[in-house]
Coordinates of C-alpha atoms (C1' of nucleotides) in Angstrom, one line a residue:
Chain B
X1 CA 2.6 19.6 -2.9
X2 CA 1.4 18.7 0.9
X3 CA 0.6 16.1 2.7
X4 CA -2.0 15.9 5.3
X5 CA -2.4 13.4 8.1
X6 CA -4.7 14.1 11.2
X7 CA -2.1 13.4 14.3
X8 CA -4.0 10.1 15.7
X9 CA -0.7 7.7 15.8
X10 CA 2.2 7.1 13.7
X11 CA 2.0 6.0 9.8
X12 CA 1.1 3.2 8.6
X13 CA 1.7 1.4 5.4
X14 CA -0.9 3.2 3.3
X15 CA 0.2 6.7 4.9
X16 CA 3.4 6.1 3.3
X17 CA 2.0 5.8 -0.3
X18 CA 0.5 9.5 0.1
X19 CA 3.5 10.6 1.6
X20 CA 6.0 8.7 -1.1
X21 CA 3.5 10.0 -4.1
X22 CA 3.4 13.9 -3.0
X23 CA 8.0 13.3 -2.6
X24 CA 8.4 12.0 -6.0
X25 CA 6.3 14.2 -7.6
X26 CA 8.6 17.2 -5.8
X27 CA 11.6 15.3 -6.7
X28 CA 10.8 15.4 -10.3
X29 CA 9.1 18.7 -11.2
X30 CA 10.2 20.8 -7.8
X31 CA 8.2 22.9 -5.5
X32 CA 7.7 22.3 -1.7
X33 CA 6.6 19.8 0.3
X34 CA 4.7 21.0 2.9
X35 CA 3.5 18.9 6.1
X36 CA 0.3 19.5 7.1
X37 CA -1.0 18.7 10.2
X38 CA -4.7 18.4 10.3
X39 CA -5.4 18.7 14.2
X40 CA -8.8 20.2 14.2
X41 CA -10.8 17.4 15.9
X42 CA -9.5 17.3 19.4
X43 CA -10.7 14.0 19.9
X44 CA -8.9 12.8 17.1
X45 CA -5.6 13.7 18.1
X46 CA -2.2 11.8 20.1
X47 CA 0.3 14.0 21.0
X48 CA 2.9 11.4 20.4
X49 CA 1.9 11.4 16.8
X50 CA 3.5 15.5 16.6
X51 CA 6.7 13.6 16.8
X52 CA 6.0 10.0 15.6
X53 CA 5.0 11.4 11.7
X54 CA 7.8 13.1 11.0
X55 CA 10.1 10.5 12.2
X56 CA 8.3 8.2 9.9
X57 CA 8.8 10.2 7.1
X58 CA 12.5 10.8 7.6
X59 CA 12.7 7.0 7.7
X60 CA 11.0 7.3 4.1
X61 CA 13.4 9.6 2.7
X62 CA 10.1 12.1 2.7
X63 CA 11.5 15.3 2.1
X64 CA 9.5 17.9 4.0
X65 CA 10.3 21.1 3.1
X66 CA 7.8 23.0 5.7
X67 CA 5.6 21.9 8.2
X68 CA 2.4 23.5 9.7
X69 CA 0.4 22.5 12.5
X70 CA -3.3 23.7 12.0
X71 CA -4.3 24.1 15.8
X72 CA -1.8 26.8 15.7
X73 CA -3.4 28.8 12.7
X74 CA -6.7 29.0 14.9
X75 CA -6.9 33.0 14.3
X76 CA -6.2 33.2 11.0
X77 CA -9.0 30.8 10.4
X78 CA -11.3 33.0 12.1
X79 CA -10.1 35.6 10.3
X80 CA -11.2 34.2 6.9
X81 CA -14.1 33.5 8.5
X82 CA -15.4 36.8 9.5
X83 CA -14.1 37.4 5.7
X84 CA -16.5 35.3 3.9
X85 CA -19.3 35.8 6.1
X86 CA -19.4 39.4 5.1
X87 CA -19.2 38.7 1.8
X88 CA -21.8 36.6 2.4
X89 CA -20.5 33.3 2.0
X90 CA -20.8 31.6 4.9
X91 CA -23.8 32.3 7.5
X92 CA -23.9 30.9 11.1
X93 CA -27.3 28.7 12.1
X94 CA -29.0 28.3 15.5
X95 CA -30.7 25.4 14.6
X96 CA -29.5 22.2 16.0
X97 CA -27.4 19.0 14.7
X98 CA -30.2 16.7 13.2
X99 CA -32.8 20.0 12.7
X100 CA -30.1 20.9 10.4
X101 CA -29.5 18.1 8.6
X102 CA -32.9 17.3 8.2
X103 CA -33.6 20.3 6.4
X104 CA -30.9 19.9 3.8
X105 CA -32.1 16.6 3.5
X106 CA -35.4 18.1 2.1
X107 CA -33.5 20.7 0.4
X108 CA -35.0 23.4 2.5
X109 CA -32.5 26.5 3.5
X110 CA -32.6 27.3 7.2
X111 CA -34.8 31.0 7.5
X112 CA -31.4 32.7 8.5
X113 CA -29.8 31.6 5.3
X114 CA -30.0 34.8 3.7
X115 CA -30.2 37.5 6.6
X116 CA -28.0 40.3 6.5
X117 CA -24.5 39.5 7.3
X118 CA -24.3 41.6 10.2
X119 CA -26.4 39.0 12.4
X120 CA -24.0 36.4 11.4
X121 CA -20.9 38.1 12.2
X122 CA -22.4 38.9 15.8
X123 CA -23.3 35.5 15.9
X124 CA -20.2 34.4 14.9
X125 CA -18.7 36.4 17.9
X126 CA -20.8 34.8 20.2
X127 CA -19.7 31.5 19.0
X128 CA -16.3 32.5 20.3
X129 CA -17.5 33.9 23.5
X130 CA -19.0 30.4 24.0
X131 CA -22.6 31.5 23.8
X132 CA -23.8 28.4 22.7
X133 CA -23.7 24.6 23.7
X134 CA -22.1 22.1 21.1
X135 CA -24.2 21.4 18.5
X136 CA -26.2 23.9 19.0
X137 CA -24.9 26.6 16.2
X138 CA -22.6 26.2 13.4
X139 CA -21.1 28.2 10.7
X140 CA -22.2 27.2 7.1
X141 CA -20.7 27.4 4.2
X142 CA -22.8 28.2 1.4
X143 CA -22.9 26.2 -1.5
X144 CA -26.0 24.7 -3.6
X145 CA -29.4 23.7 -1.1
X146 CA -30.7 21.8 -3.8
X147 CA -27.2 19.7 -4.5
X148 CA -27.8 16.0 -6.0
X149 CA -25.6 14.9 -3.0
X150 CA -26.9 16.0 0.3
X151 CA -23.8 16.1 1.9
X152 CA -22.7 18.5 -0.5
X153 CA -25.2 21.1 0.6
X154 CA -24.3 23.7 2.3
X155 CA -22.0 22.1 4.9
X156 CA -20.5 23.0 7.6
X157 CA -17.1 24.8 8.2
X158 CA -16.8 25.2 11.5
X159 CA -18.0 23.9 14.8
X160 CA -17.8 23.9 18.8
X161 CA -16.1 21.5 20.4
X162 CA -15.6 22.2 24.2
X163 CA -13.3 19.3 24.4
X164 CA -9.5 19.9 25.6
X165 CA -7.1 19.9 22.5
X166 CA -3.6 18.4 23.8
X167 CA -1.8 21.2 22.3
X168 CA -3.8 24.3 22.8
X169 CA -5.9 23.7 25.9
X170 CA -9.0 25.3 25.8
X171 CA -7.8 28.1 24.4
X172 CA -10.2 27.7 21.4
X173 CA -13.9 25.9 21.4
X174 CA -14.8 26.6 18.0
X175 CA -12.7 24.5 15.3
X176 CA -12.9 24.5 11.6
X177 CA -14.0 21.4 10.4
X178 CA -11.1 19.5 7.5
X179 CA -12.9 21.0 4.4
X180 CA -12.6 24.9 5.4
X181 CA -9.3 24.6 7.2
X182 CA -8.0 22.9 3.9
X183 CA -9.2 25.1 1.7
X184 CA -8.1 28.0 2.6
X185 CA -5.0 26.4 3.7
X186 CA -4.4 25.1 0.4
X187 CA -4.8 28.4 -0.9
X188 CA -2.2 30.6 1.2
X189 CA -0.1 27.7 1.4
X190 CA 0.0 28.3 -2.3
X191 CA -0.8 24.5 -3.4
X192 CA -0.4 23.8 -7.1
X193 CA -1.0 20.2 -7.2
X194 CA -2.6 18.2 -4.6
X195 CA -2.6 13.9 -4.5
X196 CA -4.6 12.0 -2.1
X197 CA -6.7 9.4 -2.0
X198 CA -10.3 9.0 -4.0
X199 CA -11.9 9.4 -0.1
X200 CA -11.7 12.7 -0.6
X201 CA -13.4 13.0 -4.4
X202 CA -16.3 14.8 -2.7
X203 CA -14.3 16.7 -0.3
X204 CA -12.6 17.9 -3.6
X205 CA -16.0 19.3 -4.8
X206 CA -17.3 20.7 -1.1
X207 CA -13.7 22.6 -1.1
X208 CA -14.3 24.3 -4.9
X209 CA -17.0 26.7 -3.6
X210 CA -15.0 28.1 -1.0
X211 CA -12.0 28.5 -4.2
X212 CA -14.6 29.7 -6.4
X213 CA -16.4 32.0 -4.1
X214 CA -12.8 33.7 -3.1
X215 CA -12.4 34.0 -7.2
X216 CA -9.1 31.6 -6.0
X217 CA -7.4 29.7 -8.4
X218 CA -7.9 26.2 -7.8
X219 CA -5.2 23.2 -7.7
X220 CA -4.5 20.5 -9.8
X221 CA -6.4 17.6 -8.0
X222 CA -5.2 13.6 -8.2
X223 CA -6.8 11.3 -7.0
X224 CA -5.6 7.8 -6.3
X225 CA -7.7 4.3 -5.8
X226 CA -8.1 2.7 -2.5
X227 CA -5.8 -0.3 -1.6
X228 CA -6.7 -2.9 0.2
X229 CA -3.6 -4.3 2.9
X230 CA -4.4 -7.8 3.4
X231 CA -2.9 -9.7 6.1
X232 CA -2.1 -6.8 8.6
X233 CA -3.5 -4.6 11.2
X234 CA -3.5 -0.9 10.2
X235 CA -7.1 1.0 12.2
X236 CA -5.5 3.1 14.6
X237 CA -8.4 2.7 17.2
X238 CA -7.3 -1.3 16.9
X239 CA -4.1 -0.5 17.4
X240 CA -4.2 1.7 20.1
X241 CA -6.3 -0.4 21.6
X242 CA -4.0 -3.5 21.7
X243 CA -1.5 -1.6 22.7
X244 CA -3.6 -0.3 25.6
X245 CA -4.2 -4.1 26.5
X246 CA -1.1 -5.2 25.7
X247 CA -2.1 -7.5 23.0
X248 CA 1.0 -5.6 21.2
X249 CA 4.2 -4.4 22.8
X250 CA 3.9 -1.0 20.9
X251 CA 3.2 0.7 18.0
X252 CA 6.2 -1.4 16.3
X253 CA 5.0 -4.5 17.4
X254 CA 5.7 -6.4 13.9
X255 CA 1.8 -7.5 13.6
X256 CA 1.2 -4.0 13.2
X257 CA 1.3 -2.6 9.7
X258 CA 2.8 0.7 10.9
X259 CA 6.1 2.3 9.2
X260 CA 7.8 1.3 12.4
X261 CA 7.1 -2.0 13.1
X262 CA 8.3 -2.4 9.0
X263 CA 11.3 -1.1 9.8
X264 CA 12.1 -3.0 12.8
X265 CA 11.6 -6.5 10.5
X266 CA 14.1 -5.2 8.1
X267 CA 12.4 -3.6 5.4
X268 CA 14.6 -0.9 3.3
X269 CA 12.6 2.4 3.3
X270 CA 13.3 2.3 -1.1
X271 CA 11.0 -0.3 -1.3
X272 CA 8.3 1.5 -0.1
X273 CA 9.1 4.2 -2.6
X274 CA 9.5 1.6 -5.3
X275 CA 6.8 -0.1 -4.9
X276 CA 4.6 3.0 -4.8
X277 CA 6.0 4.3 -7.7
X278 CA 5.3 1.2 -9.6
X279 CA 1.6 1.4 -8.5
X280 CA 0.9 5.0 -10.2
X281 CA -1.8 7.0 -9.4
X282 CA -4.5 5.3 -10.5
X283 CA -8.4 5.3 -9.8
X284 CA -8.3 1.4 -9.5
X285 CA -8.9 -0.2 -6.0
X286 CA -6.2 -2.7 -5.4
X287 CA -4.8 -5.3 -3.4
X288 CA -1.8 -4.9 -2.0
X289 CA 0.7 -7.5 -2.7
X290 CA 3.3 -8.5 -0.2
X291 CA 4.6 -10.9 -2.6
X292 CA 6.0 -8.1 -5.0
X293 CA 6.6 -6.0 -2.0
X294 CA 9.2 -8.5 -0.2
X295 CA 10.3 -9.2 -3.9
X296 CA 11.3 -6.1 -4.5
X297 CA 12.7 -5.2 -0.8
X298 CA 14.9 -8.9 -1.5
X299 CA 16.4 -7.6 -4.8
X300 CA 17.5 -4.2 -2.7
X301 CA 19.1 -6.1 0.4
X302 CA 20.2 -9.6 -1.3
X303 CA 23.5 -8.5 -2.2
X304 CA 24.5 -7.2 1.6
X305 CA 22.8 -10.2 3.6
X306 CA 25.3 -12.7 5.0
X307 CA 24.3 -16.0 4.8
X308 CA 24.0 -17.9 8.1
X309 CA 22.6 -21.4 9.7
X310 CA 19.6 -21.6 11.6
X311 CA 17.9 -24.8 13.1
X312 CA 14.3 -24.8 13.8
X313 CA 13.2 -27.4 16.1
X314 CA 16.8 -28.6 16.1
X315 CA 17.8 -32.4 17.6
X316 CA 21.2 -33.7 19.0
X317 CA 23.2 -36.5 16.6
X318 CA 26.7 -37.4 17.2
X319 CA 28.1 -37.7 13.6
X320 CA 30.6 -40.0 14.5
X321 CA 32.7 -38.7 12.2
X322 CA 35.9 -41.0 12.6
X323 CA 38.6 -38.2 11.5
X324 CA 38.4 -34.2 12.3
X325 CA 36.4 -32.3 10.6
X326 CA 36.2 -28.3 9.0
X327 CA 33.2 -26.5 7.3
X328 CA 33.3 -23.9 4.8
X329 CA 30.4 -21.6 4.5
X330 CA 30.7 -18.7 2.3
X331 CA 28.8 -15.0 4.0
X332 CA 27.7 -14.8 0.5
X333 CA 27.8 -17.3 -2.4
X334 CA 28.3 -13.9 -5.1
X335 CA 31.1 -12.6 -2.9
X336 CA 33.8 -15.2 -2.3
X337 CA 36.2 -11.9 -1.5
X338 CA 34.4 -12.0 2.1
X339 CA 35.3 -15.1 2.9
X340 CA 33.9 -18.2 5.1
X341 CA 32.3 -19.5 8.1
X342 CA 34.6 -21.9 9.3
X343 CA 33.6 -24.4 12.2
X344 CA 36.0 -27.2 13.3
X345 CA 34.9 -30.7 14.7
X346 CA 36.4 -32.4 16.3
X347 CA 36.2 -36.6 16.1
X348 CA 32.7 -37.7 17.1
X349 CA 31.2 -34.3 17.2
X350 CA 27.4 -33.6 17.6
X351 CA 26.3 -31.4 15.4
X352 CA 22.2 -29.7 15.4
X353 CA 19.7 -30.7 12.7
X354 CA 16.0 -29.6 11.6
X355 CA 13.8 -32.7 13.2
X356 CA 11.0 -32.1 10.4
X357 CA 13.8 -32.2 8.2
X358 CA 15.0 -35.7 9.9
X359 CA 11.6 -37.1 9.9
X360 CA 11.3 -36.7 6.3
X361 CA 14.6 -38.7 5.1
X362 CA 13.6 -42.2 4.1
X363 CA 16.2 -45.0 6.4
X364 CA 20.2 -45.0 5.0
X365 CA 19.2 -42.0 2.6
X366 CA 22.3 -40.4 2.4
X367 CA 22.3 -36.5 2.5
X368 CA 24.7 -33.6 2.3
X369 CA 25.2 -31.2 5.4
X370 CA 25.8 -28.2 3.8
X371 CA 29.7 -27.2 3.7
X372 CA 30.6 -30.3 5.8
X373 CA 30.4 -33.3 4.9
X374 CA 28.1 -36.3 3.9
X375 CA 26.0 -38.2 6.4
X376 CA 23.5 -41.4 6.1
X377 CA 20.1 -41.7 8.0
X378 CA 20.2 -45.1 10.3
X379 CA 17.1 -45.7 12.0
X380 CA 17.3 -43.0 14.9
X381 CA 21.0 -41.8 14.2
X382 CA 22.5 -39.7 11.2
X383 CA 26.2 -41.1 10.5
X384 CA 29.2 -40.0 8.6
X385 CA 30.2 -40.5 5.3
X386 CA 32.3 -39.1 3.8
X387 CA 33.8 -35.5 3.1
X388 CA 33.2 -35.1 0.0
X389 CA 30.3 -37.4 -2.7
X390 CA 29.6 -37.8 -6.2
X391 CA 26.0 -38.3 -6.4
X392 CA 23.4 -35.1 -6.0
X393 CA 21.5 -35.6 -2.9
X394 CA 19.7 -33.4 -0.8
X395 CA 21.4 -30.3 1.0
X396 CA 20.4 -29.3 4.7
X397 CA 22.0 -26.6 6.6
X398 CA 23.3 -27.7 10.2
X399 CA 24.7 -25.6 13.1
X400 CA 28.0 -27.1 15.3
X401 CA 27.2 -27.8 19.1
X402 CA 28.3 -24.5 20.4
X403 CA 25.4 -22.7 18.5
X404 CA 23.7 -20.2 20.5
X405 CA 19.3 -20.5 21.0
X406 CA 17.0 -17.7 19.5
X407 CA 13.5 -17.2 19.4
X408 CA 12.2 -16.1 15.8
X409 CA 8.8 -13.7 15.5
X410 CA 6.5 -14.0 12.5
X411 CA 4.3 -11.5 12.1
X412 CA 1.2 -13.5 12.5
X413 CA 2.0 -13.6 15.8
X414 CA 3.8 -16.9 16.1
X415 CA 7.3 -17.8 17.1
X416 CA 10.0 -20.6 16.4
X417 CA 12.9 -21.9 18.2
X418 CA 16.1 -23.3 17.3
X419 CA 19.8 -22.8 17.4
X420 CA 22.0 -20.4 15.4
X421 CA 25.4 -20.4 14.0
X422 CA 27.7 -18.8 16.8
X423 CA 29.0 -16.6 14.6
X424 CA 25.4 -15.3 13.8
X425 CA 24.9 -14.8 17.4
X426 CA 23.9 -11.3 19.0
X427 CA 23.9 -9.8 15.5
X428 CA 22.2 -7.1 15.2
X429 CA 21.1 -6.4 11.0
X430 CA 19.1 -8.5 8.4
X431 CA 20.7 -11.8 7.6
X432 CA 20.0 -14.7 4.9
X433 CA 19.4 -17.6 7.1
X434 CA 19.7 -20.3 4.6
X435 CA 16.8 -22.5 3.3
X436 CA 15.0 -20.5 6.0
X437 CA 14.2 -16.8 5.2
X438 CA 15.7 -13.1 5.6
X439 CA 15.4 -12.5 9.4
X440 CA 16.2 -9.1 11.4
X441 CA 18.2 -10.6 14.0
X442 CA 18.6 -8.6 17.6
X443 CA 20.4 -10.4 19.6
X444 CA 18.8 -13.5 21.0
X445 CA 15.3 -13.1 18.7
X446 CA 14.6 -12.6 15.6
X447 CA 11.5 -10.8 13.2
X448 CA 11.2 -12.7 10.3
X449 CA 11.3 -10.6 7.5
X450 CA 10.2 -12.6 4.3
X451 CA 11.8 -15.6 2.2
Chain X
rG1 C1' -32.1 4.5 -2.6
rC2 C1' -29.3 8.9 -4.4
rU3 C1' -24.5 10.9 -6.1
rC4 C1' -19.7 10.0 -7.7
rC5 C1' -15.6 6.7 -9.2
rG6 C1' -13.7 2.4 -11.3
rG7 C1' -13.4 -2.7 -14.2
rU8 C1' -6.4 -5.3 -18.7
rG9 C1' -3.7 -12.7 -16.7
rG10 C1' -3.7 -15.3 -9.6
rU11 C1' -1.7 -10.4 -8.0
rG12 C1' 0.2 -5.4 -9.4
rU13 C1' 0.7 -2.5 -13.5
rA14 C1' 1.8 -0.5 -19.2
rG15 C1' -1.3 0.9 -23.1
rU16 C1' -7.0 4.5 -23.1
rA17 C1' -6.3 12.2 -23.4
rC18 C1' -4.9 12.1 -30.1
rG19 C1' -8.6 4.4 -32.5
rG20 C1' -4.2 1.4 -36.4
rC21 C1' 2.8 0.2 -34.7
rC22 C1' -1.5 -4.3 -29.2
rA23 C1' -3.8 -11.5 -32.0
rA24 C1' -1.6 -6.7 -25.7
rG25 C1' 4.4 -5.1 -22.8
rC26 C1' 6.6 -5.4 -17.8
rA27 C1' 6.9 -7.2 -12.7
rU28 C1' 5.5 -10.9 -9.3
rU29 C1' 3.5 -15.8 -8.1
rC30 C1' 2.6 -20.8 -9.6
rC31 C1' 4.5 -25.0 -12.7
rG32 C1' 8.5 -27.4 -15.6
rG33 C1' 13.9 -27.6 -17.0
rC34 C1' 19.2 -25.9 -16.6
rC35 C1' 22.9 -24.2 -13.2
rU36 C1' 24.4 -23.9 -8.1
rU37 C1' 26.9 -27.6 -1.8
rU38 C1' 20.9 -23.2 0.7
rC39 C1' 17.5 -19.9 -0.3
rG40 C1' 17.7 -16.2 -3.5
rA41 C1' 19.7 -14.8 -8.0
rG42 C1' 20.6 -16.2 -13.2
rC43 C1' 19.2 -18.7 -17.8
rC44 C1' 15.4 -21.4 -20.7
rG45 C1' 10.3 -22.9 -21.2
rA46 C1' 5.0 -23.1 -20.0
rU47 C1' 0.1 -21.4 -18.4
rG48 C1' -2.6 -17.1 -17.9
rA49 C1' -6.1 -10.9 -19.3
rC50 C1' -8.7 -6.3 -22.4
rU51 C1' -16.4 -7.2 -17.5
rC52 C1' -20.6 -8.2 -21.0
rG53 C1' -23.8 -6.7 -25.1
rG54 C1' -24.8 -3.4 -28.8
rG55 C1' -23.2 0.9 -31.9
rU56 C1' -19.6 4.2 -34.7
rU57 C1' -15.4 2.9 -38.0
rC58 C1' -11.7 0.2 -43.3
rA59 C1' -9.9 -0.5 -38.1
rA60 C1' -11.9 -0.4 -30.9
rA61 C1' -8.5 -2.4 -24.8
rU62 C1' -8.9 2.8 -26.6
rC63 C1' -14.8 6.5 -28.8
rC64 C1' -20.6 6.3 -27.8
rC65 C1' -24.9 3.9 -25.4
rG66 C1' -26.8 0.2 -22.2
rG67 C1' -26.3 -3.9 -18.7
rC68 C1' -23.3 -6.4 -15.0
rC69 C1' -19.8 -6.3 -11.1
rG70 C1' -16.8 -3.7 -7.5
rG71 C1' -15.7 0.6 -4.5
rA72 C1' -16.6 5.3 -2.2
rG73 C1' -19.5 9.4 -0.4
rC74 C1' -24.4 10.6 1.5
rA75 C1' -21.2 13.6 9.2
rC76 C1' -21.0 19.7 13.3
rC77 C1' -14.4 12.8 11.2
rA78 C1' -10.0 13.4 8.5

RNA sequence: GCUCCGGUGGUGUAGUACGGCCAAGCAUUCCGGCCUUUCGAGCCGAUGACUCGGGUUCAAAUCCCGGCCGGAGCACCA
């Protein structure tokens, strides 16, 4: 198995489905994983991406068992190359960019299609030499001039580029284009099986001749269905971009789909692989649904996330509690073994409370703070009770007057205030904050991570 | 336009290769109810789907033909 991303930033969402597909499959049956690095259009490449990818997948639990960079396998491509051309195979054309595709258009094979393969190798050697200007002369592979699908026809495996490539300089200038390098790649690499995405159904069928015309055997292919990622950014060029202008703060800035910015709100690198899984490898397009996603990353962290108070928009009341005063929060209402939260108050303590939540209690509602005590709305005040009360009323989490501020980041961009428990303060993991939502707390802020 | 690929509840899937055990399973969401000093979980209940039309057959989600809808490709990107 492989997988093959071109280096142009770090992976996203929808990488990690290739990547978690290709692991399970070698998890199951065996065989390698190789890591593939397509780097063959040096205008499509970040160097940071060299390092960002695999750290990605090791965050995945992708288990790469050998990696290959193709920028560094220039000679052996060339060597192929010269291969098939003297078998006739591949030939190299003069003509120009949209001469060229104008004539497969109308099916018409360029004059030099079929000369002896002689003038193509020298012509292939003046490619190297950097005889000719960019887009100027190509090498073709053959396949079918009068293919139903014109792209099909006779396209082209490798061209000049005289742009710098960040990792080999201008050492080369002509570059095989992703369906040669791949095939013959996937060949040597020994690929049995081979998953990606239907994008590259008609790559699948360009790539055949150069199998069939070798007499190579060719691969199991699987090919899964598009899936559409509402909600979150994920283009690289957007990304990149904002990150440029400082719209974002990075490539984990948590309105970016990217593995990292995932990982920095708190999601569990199994859910990715569990949700994947669950998807198959199906031709459908899809939707991607968050909703099963977080459900499914809740079930894997619910039973190791403390519970803890949060305020939003919290307002000032003096309880006036007329005797002291001690709460009793459990971390976790499953695990009674860890223990409680315990706050003391003193006589006529203040405590914090949600203001929406204020606004909507009808006047001398009676409510329950949660693990205190029992208060009654008056007008503008909320007053004390009793400890304990028979009746079932309403249950809203508080935090004492010692609670420390934090800022909490959604991932459409906007951000709530309020207080937190002290003993949540400068935590640094994924906590329950209750009748609020799981949040990755860091410190002073927080990334909200789902309900 | 041409070529290719799809179409199962709101969403995601199982089932389709070898027709019957599928008046269609699971998950998630929504809505009720129970429980619980949050939320979540748990338990109970409810709603909800085979794109349409023909054909083959004793029998079709499954096979065949056609329509409709959706997607992709039509690059010297990957």
């Amino acid at each position: 198995m492989r997988m093959a991303p071109s280096p142009s930033g770090p992976l996203h969402i929808g990488h990690s489905r290739m990547a978690i597909l290709n692991d399970e499959y070698v998890k199951r049956y065996g065989g390698d994983l190789i890591l593939r690095i397509e780097d063959t259009n040096p205008a499509n490449v970040d160097i940071d991406a060299y390092d960002m990818i695999p750290e990605d997948l090791e965050w995945l639990n992708v288990n790469v068992t050998k990696k290959v960079i193709q920028s560094s396998r220039m000679d052996f491509y060339y060597k192929e190359a010269r291969k098939m051309i003297s078998k006739g195979f591949m030939y190299v054309i003069e003509e120009d960019q949209a001469e060229f595709h104008d004539l497969k258009l109308k099916k018409i094979p360029v004059k030099c299609r079929d000369y002896d393969p002689e003038i193509h190798l020298e012509r292939f050697d003046k490619l190297l030499e950097g005889k000719y200007e960019e887009g100027k002369a190509a090498v073709v592979m053959k396949t079918d001039i009068n293919h139903p699908n014109p792209s099909i026809r006779d396209w082209i495996a490798f061209r000049l580029n005289y742009k710098k490539h960040p990792l080999t300089g201008d050492k080369y200038i002509l570059y095989p284009t992703m369906n040669f390098s791949v095939s013959v790649d996937d060949h040597y690499l020994g690929l049995t099986h081979v998953i990606r995405g239907i994008d590259h159904l008609v790559n699948t069928e360009k790539q055949e001749y150069v199998f069939k015309c070798n007499g190579w055997k060719i691969p199991e292919y699987f090919h899964y269905g598009f899936i559409n990622i509402p909600g979150t950014v994920l283009k690289t060029t957007l990304m990149k971009e904002g990150i440029k202008s400082g719209k974002y703060s990075g490539w984990n800035d948590i309105r970016l789909g990217t593995i990292m910015a995932l990982k920095k709100r708190g999601y569990r690198p199994e859910t990715f692989r569990k949700y994947w899984v669950a998807s198959g490898m199906n031709k459908n397009n899809a939707t991607f649904s968050w909703e099963i996603f977080n459900s499914m990353n809740r079930e894997i962290i619910d039973y190791n996330t403390m519970r803890y108070f949060f305020v939003p928009e919290p307002e000032k009341f003096n309880i006036k509690n007329s005797k002291k005063l001690k709460s009793h929060a459990m971390f976790h209402p499953q695990r009674p073994d860890l223990g409680c939260r315990e706050y003391d108050l003193d006589k006529n303590s203040n405590i914090y409370f949600p203001e929406k939540e204020f606004e909507k209690l009808k006047d001398s509602e009676t409510i329950r703070l949660k693990d205190l005590c029992a208060v009654t709305k008056h007008a503008n005040s909320l007053d004390y009770v009793s400890e304990d009360i028979d009746k079932k009323v309403k249950i809203i989490q508080w935090v004492p007057e010692n609670s420390g501020s934090i800022k909490i980041y959604y991932p459409d961009g906007s951000v709530e205030s309020g207080m937190i428990e002290p003993l949540a303060s400068n935590k640094k993991e994924v906590v329950q904050l209750e009748r609020f939502g799981y949040v990755n707390l860091n410190g002073s802020e927080g990334y909200f991570l789902h309900k």
